[in-house]
PDB file of C-alpha atoms in Angstrom:
ATOM      1  CA  MET A   1      -6.563  19.634   2.461  1.00  0.00           C
ATOM      2  CA  PRO A   2      -6.426  15.840   2.687  1.00  0.00           C
ATOM      3  CA  GLU A   3      -4.599  14.608   5.609  1.00  0.00           C
ATOM      4  CA  ARG A   4      -5.177  11.069   5.320  1.00  0.00           C
ATOM      5  CA  HIS A   5      -3.607   9.361   2.286  1.00  0.00           C
ATOM      6  CA  VAL A   6      -3.537   6.017   0.822  1.00  0.00           C
ATOM      7  CA  LEU A   7      -0.975   4.807  -1.386  1.00  0.00           C
ATOM      8  CA  CYS A   8      -1.488   1.768  -3.509  1.00  0.00           C
ATOM      9  CA  PHE A   9       1.546  -0.022  -4.700  1.00  0.00           C
ATOM     10  CA  GLY A  10       2.011  -2.318  -7.295  1.00  0.00           C
ATOM     11  CA  ASN A  11       2.349  -3.710 -11.155  1.00  0.00           C
ATOM     12  CA  GLU A  12      -0.501  -5.176 -13.184  1.00  0.00           C
ATOM     13  CA  LEU A  13       1.736  -6.904 -15.455  1.00  0.00           C
ATOM     14  CA  HIS A  14       3.304  -8.711 -12.883  1.00  0.00           C
ATOM     15  CA  GLY A  15       0.447 -10.955 -11.504  1.00  0.00           C
ATOM     16  CA  ASP A  16      -0.311 -10.720  -7.969  1.00  0.00           C
ATOM     17  CA  ASP A  17       2.134  -7.836  -7.766  1.00  0.00           C
ATOM     18  CA  GLY A  18      -0.977  -6.152  -9.021  1.00  0.00           C
ATOM     19  CA  PHE A  19      -2.706  -6.476  -5.617  1.00  0.00           C
ATOM     20  CA  GLY A  20      -2.589  -2.904  -4.337  1.00  0.00           C
ATOM     21  CA  ILE A  21      -3.683  -1.507  -8.136  1.00  0.00           C
ATOM     22  CA  GLY A  22      -6.872  -3.821  -7.559  1.00  0.00           C
ATOM     23  CA  VAL A  23      -7.538  -2.311  -4.037  1.00  0.00           C
ATOM     24  CA  TYR A  24      -7.180   1.159  -5.514  1.00  0.00           C
ATOM     25  CA  ALA A  25      -9.624   0.475  -8.090  1.00  0.00           C
ATOM     26  CA  GLN A  26     -12.206  -0.787  -5.806  1.00  0.00           C
ATOM     27  CA  LEU A  27     -11.595   2.153  -3.114  1.00  0.00           C
ATOM     28  CA  ASN A  28     -11.834   4.474  -6.104  1.00  0.00           C
ATOM     29  CA  GLN A  29     -15.344   3.461  -6.591  1.00  0.00           C
ATOM     30  CA  LEU A  30     -16.190   4.149  -2.800  1.00  0.00           C
ATOM     31  CA  ASP A  31     -17.121   7.839  -1.188  1.00  0.00           C
ATOM     32  CA  TRP A  32     -14.875   8.859   1.022  1.00  0.00           C
ATOM     33  CA  PRO A  33     -14.612  11.685   3.793  1.00  0.00           C
ATOM     34  CA  SER A  34     -12.746  14.896   2.004  1.00  0.00           C
ATOM     35  CA  ASP A  35      -9.884  14.317   4.373  1.00  0.00           C
ATOM     36  CA  VAL A  36      -8.775  11.170   2.434  1.00  0.00           C
ATOM     37  CA  GLU A  37      -6.867  11.141  -0.582  1.00  0.00           C
ATOM     38  CA  LEU A  38      -6.127   8.007  -2.725  1.00  0.00           C
ATOM     39  CA  PHE A  39      -3.115   7.480  -4.828  1.00  0.00           C
ATOM     40  CA  ASN A  40      -2.381   4.983  -7.871  1.00  0.00           C
ATOM     41  CA  ALA A  41       1.525   4.941  -6.527  1.00  0.00           C
ATOM     42  CA  GLY A  42       1.857   1.952  -9.091  1.00  0.00           C
ATOM     43  CA  ILE A  43       5.721   1.561  -9.544  1.00  0.00           C
ATOM     44  CA  ALA A  44       6.834   5.062  -8.377  1.00  0.00           C
ATOM     45  CA  GLY A  45       9.468   3.845  -5.901  1.00  0.00           C
ATOM     46  CA  LEU A  46      11.058   6.936  -4.191  1.00  0.00           C
ATOM     47  CA  ASP A  47       8.867   9.133  -6.464  1.00  0.00           C
ATOM     48  CA  ALA A  48       6.120   7.906  -4.095  1.00  0.00           C
ATOM     49  CA  LEU A  49       7.442  10.180  -1.415  1.00  0.00           C
ATOM     50  CA  ARG A  50       5.728  13.161  -2.771  1.00  0.00           C
ATOM     51  CA  PHE A  51       2.384  11.289  -1.981  1.00  0.00           C
ATOM     52  CA  LEU A  52       3.427  11.384   1.743  1.00  0.00           C
ATOM     53  CA  GLN A  53       3.974  14.901   2.140  1.00  0.00           C
ATOM     54  CA  ASP A  54       1.354  17.181   4.074  1.00  0.00           C
ATOM     55  CA  CYS A  55      -0.432  14.350   5.612  1.00  0.00           C
ATOM     56  CA  ARG A  56      -1.016  12.982   9.446  1.00  0.00           C
ATOM     57  CA  GLN A  57      -1.838   9.422   8.595  1.00  0.00           C
ATOM     58  CA  ALA A  58      -0.878   7.163   5.666  1.00  0.00           C
ATOM     59  CA  ILE A  59      -1.994   3.820   4.565  1.00  0.00           C
ATOM     60  CA  LEU A  60       0.334   2.018   2.149  1.00  0.00           C
ATOM     61  CA  VAL A  61      -0.959  -1.005   0.314  1.00  0.00           C
ATOM     62  CA  ASP A  62       0.972  -3.565  -1.521  1.00  0.00           C
ATOM     63  CA  ALA A  63       1.689  -7.361  -1.840  1.00  0.00           C
ATOM     64  CA  PHE A  64       4.377  -8.997   0.387  1.00  0.00           C
ATOM     65  CA  ALA A  65       6.263 -11.937   1.430  1.00  0.00           C
ATOM     66  CA  GLY A  66       7.108 -13.448   4.717  1.00  0.00           C
ATOM     67  CA  PHE A  67       4.200 -12.433   6.973  1.00  0.00           C
ATOM     68  CA  GLY A  68       1.551 -14.858   6.507  1.00  0.00           C
ATOM     69  CA  THR A  69      -0.031 -17.425   4.575  1.00  0.00           C
ATOM     70  CA  ILE A  70      -0.893 -17.051   0.880  1.00  0.00           C
ATOM     71  CA  GLY A  71      -3.789 -14.527   0.406  1.00  0.00           C
ATOM     72  CA  GLN A  72      -3.694 -13.617   3.842  1.00  0.00           C
ATOM     73  CA  ILE A  73      -4.492  -9.850   4.805  1.00  0.00           C
ATOM     74  CA  CYS A  74      -1.747  -8.364   7.275  1.00  0.00           C
ATOM     75  CA  VAL A  75      -1.641  -5.012   8.724  1.00  0.00           C
ATOM     76  CA  LEU A  76       1.806  -3.884   9.633  1.00  0.00           C
ATOM     77  CA  THR A  77       3.526  -0.744  11.115  1.00  0.00           C
ATOM     78  CA  PRO A  78       7.146   0.381   9.789  1.00  0.00           C
ATOM     79  CA  GLU A  79       8.443  -0.982  12.957  1.00  0.00           C
ATOM     80  CA  ASP A  80       7.472  -4.555  11.503  1.00  0.00           C
ATOM     81  CA  LEU A  81       9.599  -4.070   8.291  1.00  0.00           C
ATOM     82  CA  THR A  82      12.671  -2.833  10.353  1.00  0.00           C
ATOM     83  CA  GLY A  83      15.401  -5.612   9.483  1.00  0.00           C
ATOM     84  CA  GLN A  84      13.592  -6.609   6.419  1.00  0.00           C
ATOM     85  CA  PRO A  85      15.799  -7.415   3.523  1.00  0.00           C
ATOM     86  CA  GLN A  86      15.822  -4.497   0.754  1.00  0.00           C
ATOM     87  CA  THR A  87      14.683  -6.600  -1.970  1.00  0.00           C
ATOM     88  CA  SER A  88      14.150  -4.951  -5.595  1.00  0.00           C
ATOM     89  CA  THR A  89      10.728  -5.148  -6.653  1.00  0.00           C
ATOM     90  CA  SER A  90       8.810  -4.154 -10.037  1.00  0.00           C
ATOM     91  CA  HIS A  91       8.320  -0.715  -8.018  1.00  0.00           C
ATOM     92  CA  GLY A  92      11.794  -0.129  -6.660  1.00  0.00           C
ATOM     93  CA  LEU A  93      13.330  -1.367  -3.542  1.00  0.00           C
ATOM     94  CA  GLY A  94       9.913  -1.621  -1.752  1.00  0.00           C
ATOM     95  CA  ILE A  95       8.494  -0.081   1.018  1.00  0.00           C
ATOM     96  CA  PRO A  96      11.217  -0.666   3.748  1.00  0.00           C
ATOM     97  CA  TYR A  97      13.534   1.712   1.645  1.00  0.00           C
ATOM     98  CA  LEU A  98      10.811   3.907   1.026  1.00  0.00           C
ATOM     99  CA  LEU A  99      10.045   4.381   4.787  1.00  0.00           C
ATOM    100  CA  GLU A 100      14.027   4.754   5.452  1.00  0.00           C
ATOM    101  CA  ALA A 101      14.109   7.718   2.754  1.00  0.00           C
ATOM    102  CA  LEU A 102      11.022   9.278   4.344  1.00  0.00           C
ATOM    103  CA  LYS A 103      12.918   9.682   7.730  1.00  0.00           C
ATOM    104  CA  ILE A 104      15.501  11.586   5.613  1.00  0.00           C
ATOM    105  CA  VAL A 105      12.831  14.300   4.126  1.00  0.00           C
ATOM    106  CA  ARG A 106      10.270  14.583   6.328  1.00  0.00           C
ATOM    107  CA  ALA A 107       9.549  15.236  10.360  1.00  0.00           C
ATOM    108  CA  PRO A 108       7.762  14.524  11.790  1.00  0.00           C
ATOM    109  CA  LEU A 109       6.292  11.591  10.148  1.00  0.00           C
ATOM    110  CA  PRO A 110       2.941  10.589   9.634  1.00  0.00           C
ATOM    111  CA  GLU A 111       1.389   7.723  11.363  1.00  0.00           C
ATOM    112  CA  ILE A 112       1.839   4.903   8.841  1.00  0.00           C
ATOM    113  CA  LEU A 113       0.047   1.609   8.524  1.00  0.00           C
ATOM    114  CA  ILE A 114       0.748  -0.927   5.868  1.00  0.00           C
ATOM    115  CA  VAL A 115      -1.837  -3.170   4.498  1.00  0.00           C
ATOM    116  CA  GLY A 116      -0.996  -6.068   2.572  1.00  0.00           C
ATOM    117  CA  VAL A 117      -1.593  -9.589   1.315  1.00  0.00           C
ATOM    118  CA  GLU A 118       0.974 -12.561   1.208  1.00  0.00           C
ATOM    119  CA  VAL A 119       1.406 -13.764  -2.107  1.00  0.00           C
ATOM    120  CA  ALA A 120       3.403 -16.831  -3.525  1.00  0.00           C
ATOM    121  CA  LYS A 121       5.596 -15.200  -6.194  1.00  0.00           C
ATOM    122  CA  VAL A 122       5.583 -11.995  -8.805  1.00  0.00           C
ATOM    123  CA  GLN A 123       5.260 -13.325 -12.139  1.00  0.00           C
ATOM    124  CA  PRO A 124       6.397 -11.020 -14.552  1.00  0.00           C
ATOM    125  CA  PHE A 125       4.508 -10.551 -17.551  1.00  0.00           C
ATOM    126  CA  CYS A 126       1.523 -11.868 -16.225  1.00  0.00           C
ATOM    127  CA  LEU A 127      -1.847  -9.883 -16.361  1.00  0.00           C
ATOM    128  CA  GLY A 128      -4.349 -10.414 -13.624  1.00  0.00           C
ATOM    129  CA  LEU A 129      -4.071 -12.097  -9.763  1.00  0.00           C
ATOM    130  CA  SER A 130      -4.281 -15.430  -8.688  1.00  0.00           C
ATOM    131  CA  ALA A 131      -7.690 -16.663  -7.270  1.00  0.00           C
ATOM    132  CA  GLU A 132      -6.530 -16.244  -3.716  1.00  0.00           C
ATOM    133  CA  ILE A 133      -5.239 -12.960  -4.218  1.00  0.00           C
ATOM    134  CA  GLU A 134      -8.052 -11.897  -6.156  1.00  0.00           C
ATOM    135  CA  ARG A 135     -10.371 -12.883  -3.106  1.00  0.00           C
ATOM    136  CA  ALA A 136      -8.400 -10.942  -0.865  1.00  0.00           C
ATOM    137  CA  VAL A 137      -9.144  -7.374  -2.638  1.00  0.00           C
ATOM    138  CA  PRO A 138     -12.529  -7.011  -1.287  1.00  0.00           C
ATOM    139  CA  GLU A 139     -11.295  -7.730   2.187  1.00  0.00           C
ATOM    140  CA  ALA A 140      -8.468  -5.472   2.024  1.00  0.00           C
ATOM    141  CA  VAL A 141     -10.883  -2.675   0.878  1.00  0.00           C
ATOM    142  CA  ARG A 142     -13.188  -3.509   4.090  1.00  0.00           C
ATOM    143  CA  LEU A 143     -10.266  -3.288   6.307  1.00  0.00           C
ATOM    144  CA  ILE A 144      -9.057   0.229   5.148  1.00  0.00           C
ATOM    145  CA  ARG A 145     -12.449   1.457   5.113  1.00  0.00           C
ATOM    146  CA  GLU A 146     -12.549   0.526   9.275  1.00  0.00           C
ATOM    147  CA  LEU A 147      -8.890   1.972   9.433  1.00  0.00           C
ATOM    148  CA  LEU A 148     -10.618   5.442   7.967  1.00  0.00           C
ATOM    149  CA  PRO A 149     -13.315   6.088   9.931  1.00  0.00           C
ATOM    150  CA  GLU A 150     -15.743   9.105   9.068  1.00  0.00           C
TER     151      GLU A 150
END
């Protein structure tokens, strides 16, 4: 049973919010150890809680704002998101809300890291990533590979 899960969030129809889905597409082209499972969490919101069951480690991939410069990849812990505003995204109330709900439904919590890219804005009904965010996708893939060694 895969014990390490990678959940990629985003909405391809909202410009740079599709970052996580772009990362998922590239991760899905690679070979992974048998204990790693990839999930296209898309706009699952709280429904993504089911992807966090039965794992000891989870990496959440998403676009976010307020942690760096545009196109910068950031690795955060759940504690880094504590106190962040619960803003509505195209996939629910975002990762901070998901992590708060996870505390209620699961104990012990898995080890969680959040890999994300800083975006300028989410543009509704816009296909494709901006050039800065498109360039960040392979960097995020490389980083996730390093975080999940054989």
